[in-house]
Amino acid sequence: MGAGHTHKLYRRGVSPVHGLPPHTKLAAVLAFVVVVVSTPREAVSAFGGYAVLLGGVAAYARIPAGFVLRRLLIEIPFVAFAFLMPFVVPGEQTEILGISVSVPGLWGAWNVLAKGTLGVAASVLLAATTVLRELLLGLQRLKLPPLLVQIASFMIRYGDVITGEMRRMSVARRSRGFEAKGVRQWGVLAKSAGALFIRSYERGERVHLAMVSRGYAGSMPVIDEVAATRTQWARAAALPAAALVICLLGWTLR
């Protein structure tokens, strides 16, 4: 399985979290997200506990807070949507700073912000401590359909290749005096997109023929098996287990 290169979300380091097998981290993050989503939105203190848990994991993995916060900017569109909810959701009205807002909308906005932010933060920590190739091996270890794993592998491997092809085409256009200033240039950009598609398709055909000639029969060979000990599973399970305890307390204190 290819795609051994790292990605921008990964932060190289040596820590107990980095050293955990990838499938244990994937299972732990999935279980944590399930617990977070299952928590009633009224249990405000529980979400604070989840944030403290993720902060502890980040410190344990030696991931700076600024690194995580910068990558949380990806959820800005969801934040904008959440801020609109108090004004568009019908229901009981209340006033905040002289502005009339919907109470159900406020709870809905809080629900989206809290659960979305925690889910994204958990995913950022997973990506920051696991290289892409290990993530794919972890998915394979968790018995995800092999076809989906192969598709993800090829997307990761050839995403950079296609991006490089786009960059070279852009340089070629600019070297010939082309500038995308308005609608009139859309035709050239459309032709470039078509040419890129054809080149990518032809490259895929060549790669497939090369793989078949080397014995490919529908599944990629597993180069190295990544096993996990009971201790490693226990370490990974600490996050969702602690989150479950907080969730139960949150249900009790409602």
PDB file of C-alpha atoms in Angstrom:
ATOM      1  CA  MET A   1       0.000   0.000   0.000  1.00  0.00           C
ATOM      2  CA  GLY A   2       1.424   3.308  -1.071  1.00  0.00           C
ATOM      3  CA  ALA A   3       1.045   6.838   0.235  1.00  0.00           C
ATOM      4  CA  GLY A   4       3.731   6.646   2.846  1.00  0.00           C
ATOM      5  CA  HIS A   5       4.267  10.385   2.821  1.00  0.00           C
ATOM      6  CA  THR A   6       3.012  12.571   5.646  1.00  0.00           C
ATOM      7  CA  HIS A   7       0.346  15.265   5.403  1.00  0.00           C
ATOM      8  CA  LYS A   8      -0.022  18.836   6.601  1.00  0.00           C
ATOM      9  CA  LEU A   9      -2.128  17.869   9.608  1.00  0.00           C
ATOM     10  CA  TYR A  10       0.518  15.481  10.910  1.00  0.00           C
ATOM     11  CA  ARG A  11       2.925  16.747  13.561  1.00  0.00           C
ATOM     12  CA  ARG A  12       6.013  14.636  13.820  1.00  0.00           C
ATOM     13  CA  GLY A  13       6.856  13.641  17.342  1.00  0.00           C
ATOM     14  CA  VAL A  14       7.553  10.871  19.817  1.00  0.00           C
ATOM     15  CA  SER A  15       4.834  10.312  22.383  1.00  0.00           C
ATOM     16  CA  PRO A  16       2.704   7.482  23.771  1.00  0.00           C
ATOM     17  CA  VAL A  17      -0.165   8.644  21.528  1.00  0.00           C
ATOM     18  CA  HIS A  18       2.015   8.633  18.415  1.00  0.00           C
ATOM     19  CA  GLY A  19       3.128   5.122  19.288  1.00  0.00           C
ATOM     20  CA  LEU A  20      -0.343   3.601  19.548  1.00  0.00           C
ATOM     21  CA  PRO A  21      -1.392   1.339  16.644  1.00  0.00           C
ATOM     22  CA  PRO A  22      -3.567   3.287  14.190  1.00  0.00           C
ATOM     23  CA  HIS A  23      -6.636   1.042  14.437  1.00  0.00           C
ATOM     24  CA  THR A  24      -6.802   1.530  18.210  1.00  0.00           C
ATOM     25  CA  LYS A  25      -6.785   5.312  17.749  1.00  0.00           C
ATOM     26  CA  LEU A  26      -9.427   5.135  15.024  1.00  0.00           C
ATOM     27  CA  ALA A  27     -11.695   3.015  17.223  1.00  0.00           C
ATOM     28  CA  ALA A  28     -11.131   5.304  20.219  1.00  0.00           C
ATOM     29  CA  VAL A  29     -11.971   8.476  18.258  1.00  0.00           C
ATOM     30  CA  LEU A  30     -15.073   6.870  16.751  1.00  0.00           C
ATOM     31  CA  ALA A  31     -16.300   5.744  20.183  1.00  0.00           C
ATOM     32  CA  PHE A  32     -15.548   9.192  21.651  1.00  0.00           C
ATOM     33  CA  VAL A  33     -17.540  10.931  18.906  1.00  0.00           C
ATOM     34  CA  VAL A  34     -20.466   8.543  19.420  1.00  0.00           C
ATOM     35  CA  VAL A  35     -20.499   9.388  23.142  1.00  0.00           C
ATOM     36  CA  VAL A  36     -20.332  13.130  22.420  1.00  0.00           C
ATOM     37  CA  VAL A  37     -23.175  12.978  19.908  1.00  0.00           C
ATOM     38  CA  SER A  38     -25.280  10.915  22.345  1.00  0.00           C
ATOM     39  CA  THR A  39     -24.919  13.511  25.091  1.00  0.00           C
ATOM     40  CA  PRO A  40     -28.022  15.700  25.588  1.00  0.00           C
ATOM     41  CA  ARG A  41     -27.393  19.298  24.647  1.00  0.00           C
ATOM     42  CA  GLU A  42     -28.661  20.439  28.049  1.00  0.00           C
ATOM     43  CA  ALA A  43     -25.716  18.726  29.789  1.00  0.00           C
ATOM     44  CA  VAL A  44     -23.473  21.754  29.312  1.00  0.00           C
ATOM     45  CA  SER A  45     -20.944  20.692  31.939  1.00  0.00           C
ATOM     46  CA  ALA A  46     -20.399  17.371  30.157  1.00  0.00           C
ATOM     47  CA  PHE A  47     -19.138  19.146  27.042  1.00  0.00           C
ATOM     48  CA  GLY A  48     -16.688  21.064  29.184  1.00  0.00           C
ATOM     49  CA  GLY A  49     -15.448  17.728  30.515  1.00  0.00           C
ATOM     50  CA  TYR A  50     -14.985  16.425  26.976  1.00  0.00           C
ATOM     51  CA  ALA A  51     -12.929  19.496  26.098  1.00  0.00           C
ATOM     52  CA  VAL A  52     -10.728  18.898  29.141  1.00  0.00           C
ATOM     53  CA  LEU A  53     -10.237  15.279  28.030  1.00  0.00           C
ATOM     54  CA  LEU A  54      -9.114  16.345  24.564  1.00  0.00           C
ATOM     55  CA  GLY A  55      -6.822  18.932  26.102  1.00  0.00           C
ATOM     56  CA  GLY A  56      -5.256  16.192  28.203  1.00  0.00           C
ATOM     57  CA  VAL A  57      -4.752  14.011  25.121  1.00  0.00           C
ATOM     58  CA  ALA A  58      -3.127  16.932  23.276  1.00  0.00           C
ATOM     59  CA  ALA A  59      -0.768  17.546  26.194  1.00  0.00           C
ATOM     60  CA  TYR A  60      -0.001  13.812  26.451  1.00  0.00           C
ATOM     61  CA  ALA A  61       0.801  13.764  22.712  1.00  0.00           C
ATOM     62  CA  ARG A  62       2.823  17.010  22.994  1.00  0.00           C
ATOM     63  CA  ILE A  63       0.581  18.785  20.478  1.00  0.00           C
ATOM     64  CA  PRO A  64       0.564  22.580  21.094  1.00  0.00           C
ATOM     65  CA  ALA A  65      -2.827  24.193  21.645  1.00  0.00           C
ATOM     66  CA  GLY A  66      -2.145  26.677  18.842  1.00  0.00           C
ATOM     67  CA  PHE A  67      -1.615  23.829  16.383  1.00  0.00           C
ATOM     68  CA  VAL A  68      -5.066  22.414  17.184  1.00  0.00           C
ATOM     69  CA  LEU A  69      -6.827  25.781  17.291  1.00  0.00           C
ATOM     70  CA  ARG A  70      -5.529  26.826  13.867  1.00  0.00           C
ATOM     71  CA  ARG A  71      -6.887  23.630  12.332  1.00  0.00           C
ATOM     72  CA  LEU A  72     -10.260  24.133  13.948  1.00  0.00           C
ATOM     73  CA  LEU A  73     -10.793  27.011  11.525  1.00  0.00           C
ATOM     74  CA  ILE A  74     -12.067  24.426   9.053  1.00  0.00           C
ATOM     75  CA  GLU A  75     -15.415  24.472  10.876  1.00  0.00           C
ATOM     76  CA  ILE A  76     -16.047  28.185  10.272  1.00  0.00           C
ATOM     77  CA  PRO A  77     -18.934  27.476   7.805  1.00  0.00           C
ATOM     78  CA  PHE A  78     -20.681  25.423  10.496  1.00  0.00           C
ATOM     79  CA  VAL A  79     -20.095  28.205  13.017  1.00  0.00           C
ATOM     80  CA  ALA A  80     -21.733  30.697  10.641  1.00  0.00           C
ATOM     81  CA  PHE A  81     -24.694  28.362  10.222  1.00  0.00           C
ATOM     82  CA  ALA A  82     -24.996  27.949  14.004  1.00  0.00           C
ATOM     83  CA  PHE A  83     -25.045  31.716  14.566  1.00  0.00           C
ATOM     84  CA  LEU A  84     -27.990  32.017  12.171  1.00  0.00           C
ATOM     85  CA  MET A  85     -30.109  29.427  13.980  1.00  0.00           C
ATOM     86  CA  PRO A  86     -31.307  31.690  16.840  1.00  0.00           C
ATOM     87  CA  PHE A  87     -32.773  34.057  14.222  1.00  0.00           C
ATOM     88  CA  VAL A  88     -34.441  31.543  11.889  1.00  0.00           C
ATOM     89  CA  VAL A  89     -35.645  28.709  14.153  1.00  0.00           C
ATOM     90  CA  PRO A  90     -39.233  29.311  15.305  1.00  0.00           C
ATOM     91  CA  GLY A  91     -40.274  28.951  18.920  1.00  0.00           C
ATOM     92  CA  GLU A  92     -40.188  30.750  22.252  1.00  0.00           C
ATOM     93  CA  GLN A  93     -38.397  34.090  22.071  1.00  0.00           C
ATOM     94  CA  THR A  94     -36.002  35.726  24.507  1.00  0.00           C
ATOM     95  CA  GLU A  95     -33.839  38.835  24.449  1.00  0.00           C
ATOM     96  CA  ILE A  96     -30.034  38.939  24.501  1.00  0.00           C
ATOM     97  CA  LEU A  97     -28.419  42.393  24.453  1.00  0.00           C
ATOM     98  CA  GLY A  98     -31.709  43.807  23.266  1.00  0.00           C
ATOM     99  CA  ILE A  99     -31.988  41.382  20.347  1.00  0.00           C
ATOM    100  CA  SER A 100     -34.914  38.954  20.151  1.00  0.00           C
ATOM    101  CA  VAL A 101     -33.721  35.402  19.505  1.00  0.00           C
ATOM    102  CA  SER A 102     -35.294  31.952  19.544  1.00  0.00           C
ATOM    103  CA  VAL A 103     -34.712  29.746  22.577  1.00  0.00           C
ATOM    104  CA  PRO A 104     -34.835  26.500  20.519  1.00  0.00           C
ATOM    105  CA  GLY A 105     -32.475  28.179  18.056  1.00  0.00           C
ATOM    106  CA  LEU A 106     -30.018  28.991  20.836  1.00  0.00           C
ATOM    107  CA  TRP A 107     -30.049  25.385  22.018  1.00  0.00           C
ATOM    108  CA  GLY A 108     -29.654  24.180  18.427  1.00  0.00           C
ATOM    109  CA  ALA A 109     -26.701  26.521  17.858  1.00  0.00           C
ATOM    110  CA  TRP A 110     -25.069  25.343  21.076  1.00  0.00           C
ATOM    111  CA  ASN A 111     -25.637  21.719  20.047  1.00  0.00           C
ATOM    112  CA  VAL A 112     -23.989  22.218  16.649  1.00  0.00           C
ATOM    113  CA  LEU A 113     -21.069  24.242  18.006  1.00  0.00           C
ATOM    114  CA  ALA A 114     -20.271  22.004  20.975  1.00  0.00           C
ATOM    115  CA  LYS A 115     -20.557  18.630  19.283  1.00  0.00           C
ATOM    116  CA  GLY A 116     -19.072  19.788  15.977  1.00  0.00           C
ATOM    117  CA  THR A 117     -16.072  21.439  17.616  1.00  0.00           C
ATOM    118  CA  LEU A 118     -15.338  18.424  19.803  1.00  0.00           C
ATOM    119  CA  GLY A 119     -15.627  16.050  16.839  1.00  0.00           C
ATOM    120  CA  VAL A 120     -13.316  18.165  14.691  1.00  0.00           C
ATOM    121  CA  ALA A 121     -10.815  18.539  17.543  1.00  0.00           C
ATOM    122  CA  ALA A 122     -10.722  14.768  18.069  1.00  0.00           C
ATOM    123  CA  SER A 123     -10.156  14.259  14.337  1.00  0.00           C
ATOM    124  CA  VAL A 124      -7.376  16.862  14.316  1.00  0.00           C
ATOM    125  CA  LEU A 125      -5.615  15.081  17.175  1.00  0.00           C
ATOM    126  CA  LEU A 126      -5.956  11.765  15.351  1.00  0.00           C
ATOM    127  CA  ALA A 127      -4.474  13.226  12.165  1.00  0.00           C
ATOM    128  CA  ALA A 128      -1.744  15.047  14.097  1.00  0.00           C
ATOM    129  CA  THR A 129      -0.466  11.806  15.625  1.00  0.00           C
ATOM    130  CA  THR A 130      -0.944   9.373  12.718  1.00  0.00           C
ATOM    131  CA  VAL A 131       0.547   9.424   9.228  1.00  0.00           C
ATOM    132  CA  LEU A 132      -1.778   8.742   6.300  1.00  0.00           C
ATOM    133  CA  ARG A 133      -0.335   5.357   5.466  1.00  0.00           C
ATOM    134  CA  GLU A 134      -0.886   4.197   9.039  1.00  0.00           C
ATOM    135  CA  LEU A 135      -4.470   5.454   8.944  1.00  0.00           C
ATOM    136  CA  LEU A 136      -5.117   3.353   5.848  1.00  0.00           C
ATOM    137  CA  LEU A 137      -3.534   0.332   7.506  1.00  0.00           C
ATOM    138  CA  GLY A 138      -5.724   0.966  10.533  1.00  0.00           C
ATOM    139  CA  LEU A 139      -8.861   1.070   8.391  1.00  0.00           C
ATOM    140  CA  GLN A 140      -7.784  -2.170   6.774  1.00  0.00           C
ATOM    141  CA  ARG A 141      -7.155  -3.708  10.183  1.00  0.00           C
ATOM    142  CA  LEU A 142     -10.664  -2.695  11.292  1.00  0.00           C
ATOM    143  CA  LYS A 143     -12.074  -4.681   8.356  1.00  0.00           C
ATOM    144  CA  LEU A 144     -13.324  -1.693   6.384  1.00  0.00           C
ATOM    145  CA  PRO A 145     -14.340  -2.846   2.858  1.00  0.00           C
ATOM    146  CA  PRO A 146     -11.054  -3.336   0.954  1.00  0.00           C
ATOM    147  CA  LEU A 147     -12.360  -1.462  -2.081  1.00  0.00           C
ATOM    148  CA  LEU A 148     -12.962   1.687  -0.020  1.00  0.00           C
ATOM    149  CA  VAL A 149      -9.485   1.439   1.497  1.00  0.00           C
ATOM    150  CA  GLN A 150      -7.923   1.086  -1.958  1.00  0.00           C
ATOM    151  CA  ILE A 151      -9.883   4.062  -3.303  1.00  0.00           C
ATOM    152  CA  ALA A 152      -8.750   6.186  -0.344  1.00  0.00           C
ATOM    153  CA  SER A 153      -5.167   5.018  -0.871  1.00  0.00           C
ATOM    154  CA  PHE A 154      -5.155   5.994  -4.539  1.00  0.00           C
ATOM    155  CA  MET A 155      -6.811   9.337  -3.788  1.00  0.00           C
ATOM    156  CA  ILE A 156      -4.082  10.165  -1.292  1.00  0.00           C
ATOM    157  CA  ARG A 157      -1.274   8.927  -3.507  1.00  0.00           C
ATOM    158  CA  TYR A 158      -2.371  10.607  -6.729  1.00  0.00           C
ATOM    159  CA  GLY A 159      -3.948  13.736  -5.258  1.00  0.00           C
ATOM    160  CA  ASP A 160      -0.499  15.335  -5.115  1.00  0.00           C
ATOM    161  CA  VAL A 161       0.290  14.105  -8.623  1.00  0.00           C
ATOM    162  CA  ILE A 162      -2.841  15.692 -10.097  1.00  0.00           C
ATOM    163  CA  THR A 163      -2.258  18.879  -8.109  1.00  0.00           C
ATOM    164  CA  GLY A 164       1.247  19.066  -9.580  1.00  0.00           C
ATOM    165  CA  GLU A 165      -0.206  18.584 -13.054  1.00  0.00           C
ATOM    166  CA  MET A 166      -2.627  21.458 -12.455  1.00  0.00           C
ATOM    167  CA  ARG A 167       0.246  23.650 -11.293  1.00  0.00           C
ATOM    168  CA  ARG A 168       2.272  22.917 -14.425  1.00  0.00           C
ATOM    169  CA  MET A 169      -0.724  23.685 -16.662  1.00  0.00           C
ATOM    170  CA  SER A 170      -1.239  26.970 -14.818  1.00  0.00           C
ATOM    171  CA  VAL A 171       2.416  27.907 -15.322  1.00  0.00           C
ATOM    172  CA  ALA A 172       2.125  27.035 -19.015  1.00  0.00           C
ATOM    173  CA  ARG A 173      -0.930  29.288 -19.420  1.00  0.00           C
ATOM    174  CA  ARG A 174       0.697  32.214 -17.642  1.00  0.00           C
ATOM    175  CA  SER A 175       3.900  31.827 -19.674  1.00  0.00           C
ATOM    176  CA  ARG A 176       1.756  32.356 -22.790  1.00  0.00           C
ATOM    177  CA  GLY A 177       0.252  35.553 -21.407  1.00  0.00           C
ATOM    178  CA  PHE A 178      -3.040  34.137 -20.142  1.00  0.00           C
ATOM    179  CA  GLU A 179      -4.786  35.837 -17.226  1.00  0.00           C
ATOM    180  CA  ALA A 180      -8.204  34.868 -15.887  1.00  0.00           C
ATOM    181  CA  LYS A 181      -9.787  38.317 -15.687  1.00  0.00           C
ATOM    182  CA  GLY A 182     -13.431  37.588 -16.469  1.00  0.00           C
ATOM    183  CA  VAL A 183     -16.083  35.451 -18.088  1.00  0.00           C
ATOM    184  CA  ARG A 184     -14.317  35.439 -21.452  1.00  0.00           C
ATOM    185  CA  GLN A 185     -11.498  33.346 -19.998  1.00  0.00           C
ATOM    186  CA  TRP A 186     -13.825  30.673 -18.630  1.00  0.00           C
ATOM    187  CA  GLY A 187     -13.675  28.770 -21.900  1.00  0.00           C
ATOM    188  CA  VAL A 188      -9.906  28.354 -21.582  1.00  0.00           C
ATOM    189  CA  LEU A 189     -10.254  27.218 -17.973  1.00  0.00           C
ATOM    190  CA  ALA A 190     -12.963  24.726 -18.983  1.00  0.00           C
ATOM    191  CA  LYS A 191     -10.697  23.293 -21.695  1.00  0.00           C
ATOM    192  CA  SER A 192      -7.886  23.029 -19.147  1.00  0.00           C
ATOM    193  CA  ALA A 193     -10.179  21.137 -16.764  1.00  0.00           C
ATOM    194  CA  GLY A 194     -11.173  18.783 -19.590  1.00  0.00           C
ATOM    195  CA  ALA A 195      -7.538  18.205 -20.530  1.00  0.00           C
ATOM    196  CA  LEU A 196      -6.681  17.504 -16.894  1.00  0.00           C
ATOM    197  CA  PHE A 197      -9.506  14.968 -16.670  1.00  0.00           C
ATOM    198  CA  ILE A 198      -8.327  13.179 -19.806  1.00  0.00           C
ATOM    199  CA  ARG A 199      -4.724  13.109 -18.592  1.00  0.00           C
ATOM    200  CA  SER A 200      -5.822  11.755 -15.201  1.00  0.00           C
ATOM    201  CA  TYR A 201      -7.980   9.092 -16.832  1.00  0.00           C
ATOM    202  CA  GLU A 202      -5.160   8.002 -19.136  1.00  0.00           C
ATOM    203  CA  ARG A 203      -2.745   7.934 -16.215  1.00  0.00           C
ATOM    204  CA  GLY A 204      -5.190   5.741 -14.300  1.00  0.00           C
ATOM    205  CA  GLU A 205      -5.380   3.336 -17.245  1.00  0.00           C
ATOM    206  CA  ARG A 206      -1.593   3.103 -17.432  1.00  0.00           C
ATOM    207  CA  VAL A 207      -1.270   2.557 -13.686  1.00  0.00           C
ATOM    208  CA  HIS A 208      -3.959  -0.146 -13.751  1.00  0.00           C
ATOM    209  CA  LEU A 209      -2.255  -1.994 -16.615  1.00  0.00           C
ATOM    210  CA  ALA A 210       1.074  -1.774 -14.776  1.00  0.00           C
ATOM    211  CA  MET A 211      -0.535  -3.198 -11.627  1.00  0.00           C
ATOM    212  CA  VAL A 212      -2.206  -6.051 -13.533  1.00  0.00           C
ATOM    213  CA  SER A 213       1.081  -6.911 -15.208  1.00  0.00           C
ATOM    214  CA  ARG A 214       2.601  -7.241 -11.734  1.00  0.00           C
ATOM    215  CA  GLY A 215      -0.057  -9.626 -10.454  1.00  0.00           C
ATOM    216  CA  TYR A 216      -2.778  -7.306  -9.156  1.00  0.00           C
ATOM    217  CA  ALA A 217      -6.016  -9.288  -8.780  1.00  0.00           C
ATOM    218  CA  GLY A 218      -8.365  -6.851  -7.051  1.00  0.00           C
ATOM    219  CA  SER A 219      -6.719  -6.488  -3.644  1.00  0.00           C
ATOM    220  CA  MET A 220      -3.553  -4.851  -2.421  1.00  0.00           C
ATOM    221  CA  PRO A 221      -1.032  -6.960  -0.508  1.00  0.00           C
ATOM    222  CA  VAL A 222      -0.578  -6.157   3.171  1.00  0.00           C
ATOM    223  CA  ILE A 223       3.093  -5.338   3.576  1.00  0.00           C
ATOM    224  CA  ASP A 224       3.116  -5.209   7.368  1.00  0.00           C
ATOM    225  CA  GLU A 225       0.562  -6.306   9.914  1.00  0.00           C
ATOM    226  CA  VAL A 226       0.003  -3.826  12.720  1.00  0.00           C
ATOM    227  CA  ALA A 227      -1.088  -5.677  15.851  1.00  0.00           C
ATOM    228  CA  ALA A 228      -2.089  -4.150  19.174  1.00  0.00           C
ATOM    229  CA  THR A 229      -1.524  -5.488  22.650  1.00  0.00           C
ATOM    230  CA  ARG A 230      -4.126  -5.426  25.398  1.00  0.00           C
ATOM    231  CA  THR A 231      -2.226  -2.611  27.072  1.00  0.00           C
ATOM    232  CA  GLN A 232      -2.366  -0.494  23.930  1.00  0.00           C
ATOM    233  CA  TRP A 233      -6.083  -1.158  23.536  1.00  0.00           C
ATOM    234  CA  ALA A 234      -6.597  -0.172  27.167  1.00  0.00           C
ATOM    235  CA  ARG A 235      -4.688   3.090  26.656  1.00  0.00           C
ATOM    236  CA  ALA A 236      -6.731   3.938  23.572  1.00  0.00           C
ATOM    237  CA  ALA A 237      -9.988   3.040  25.334  1.00  0.00           C
ATOM    238  CA  ALA A 238      -9.227   5.443  28.167  1.00  0.00           C
ATOM    239  CA  LEU A 239     -10.543   8.421  26.171  1.00  0.00           C
ATOM    240  CA  PRO A 240     -13.999   7.029  25.240  1.00  0.00           C
ATOM    241  CA  ALA A 241     -14.326   5.354  28.664  1.00  0.00           C
ATOM    242  CA  ALA A 242     -13.721   8.630  30.479  1.00  0.00           C
ATOM    243  CA  ALA A 243     -16.099  10.370  28.059  1.00  0.00           C
ATOM    244  CA  LEU A 244     -18.771   7.762  28.809  1.00  0.00           C
ATOM    245  CA  VAL A 245     -18.434   8.390  32.546  1.00  0.00           C
ATOM    246  CA  ILE A 246     -18.821  12.139  31.938  1.00  0.00           C
ATOM    247  CA  CYS A 247     -21.845  11.474  29.728  1.00  0.00           C
ATOM    248  CA  LEU A 248     -23.544   9.376  32.407  1.00  0.00           C
ATOM    249  CA  LEU A 249     -22.864  12.085  34.979  1.00  0.00           C
ATOM    250  CA  GLY A 250     -24.295  14.635  32.564  1.00  0.00           C
ATOM    251  CA  TRP A 251     -27.509  12.604  32.201  1.00  0.00           C
ATOM    252  CA  THR A 252     -27.730  12.339  36.000  1.00  0.00           C
ATOM    253  CA  LEU A 253     -27.213  16.058  36.633  1.00  0.00           C
ATOM    254  CA  ARG A 254     -29.715  17.248  34.010  1.00  0.00           C
TER     255      ARG A 254
END
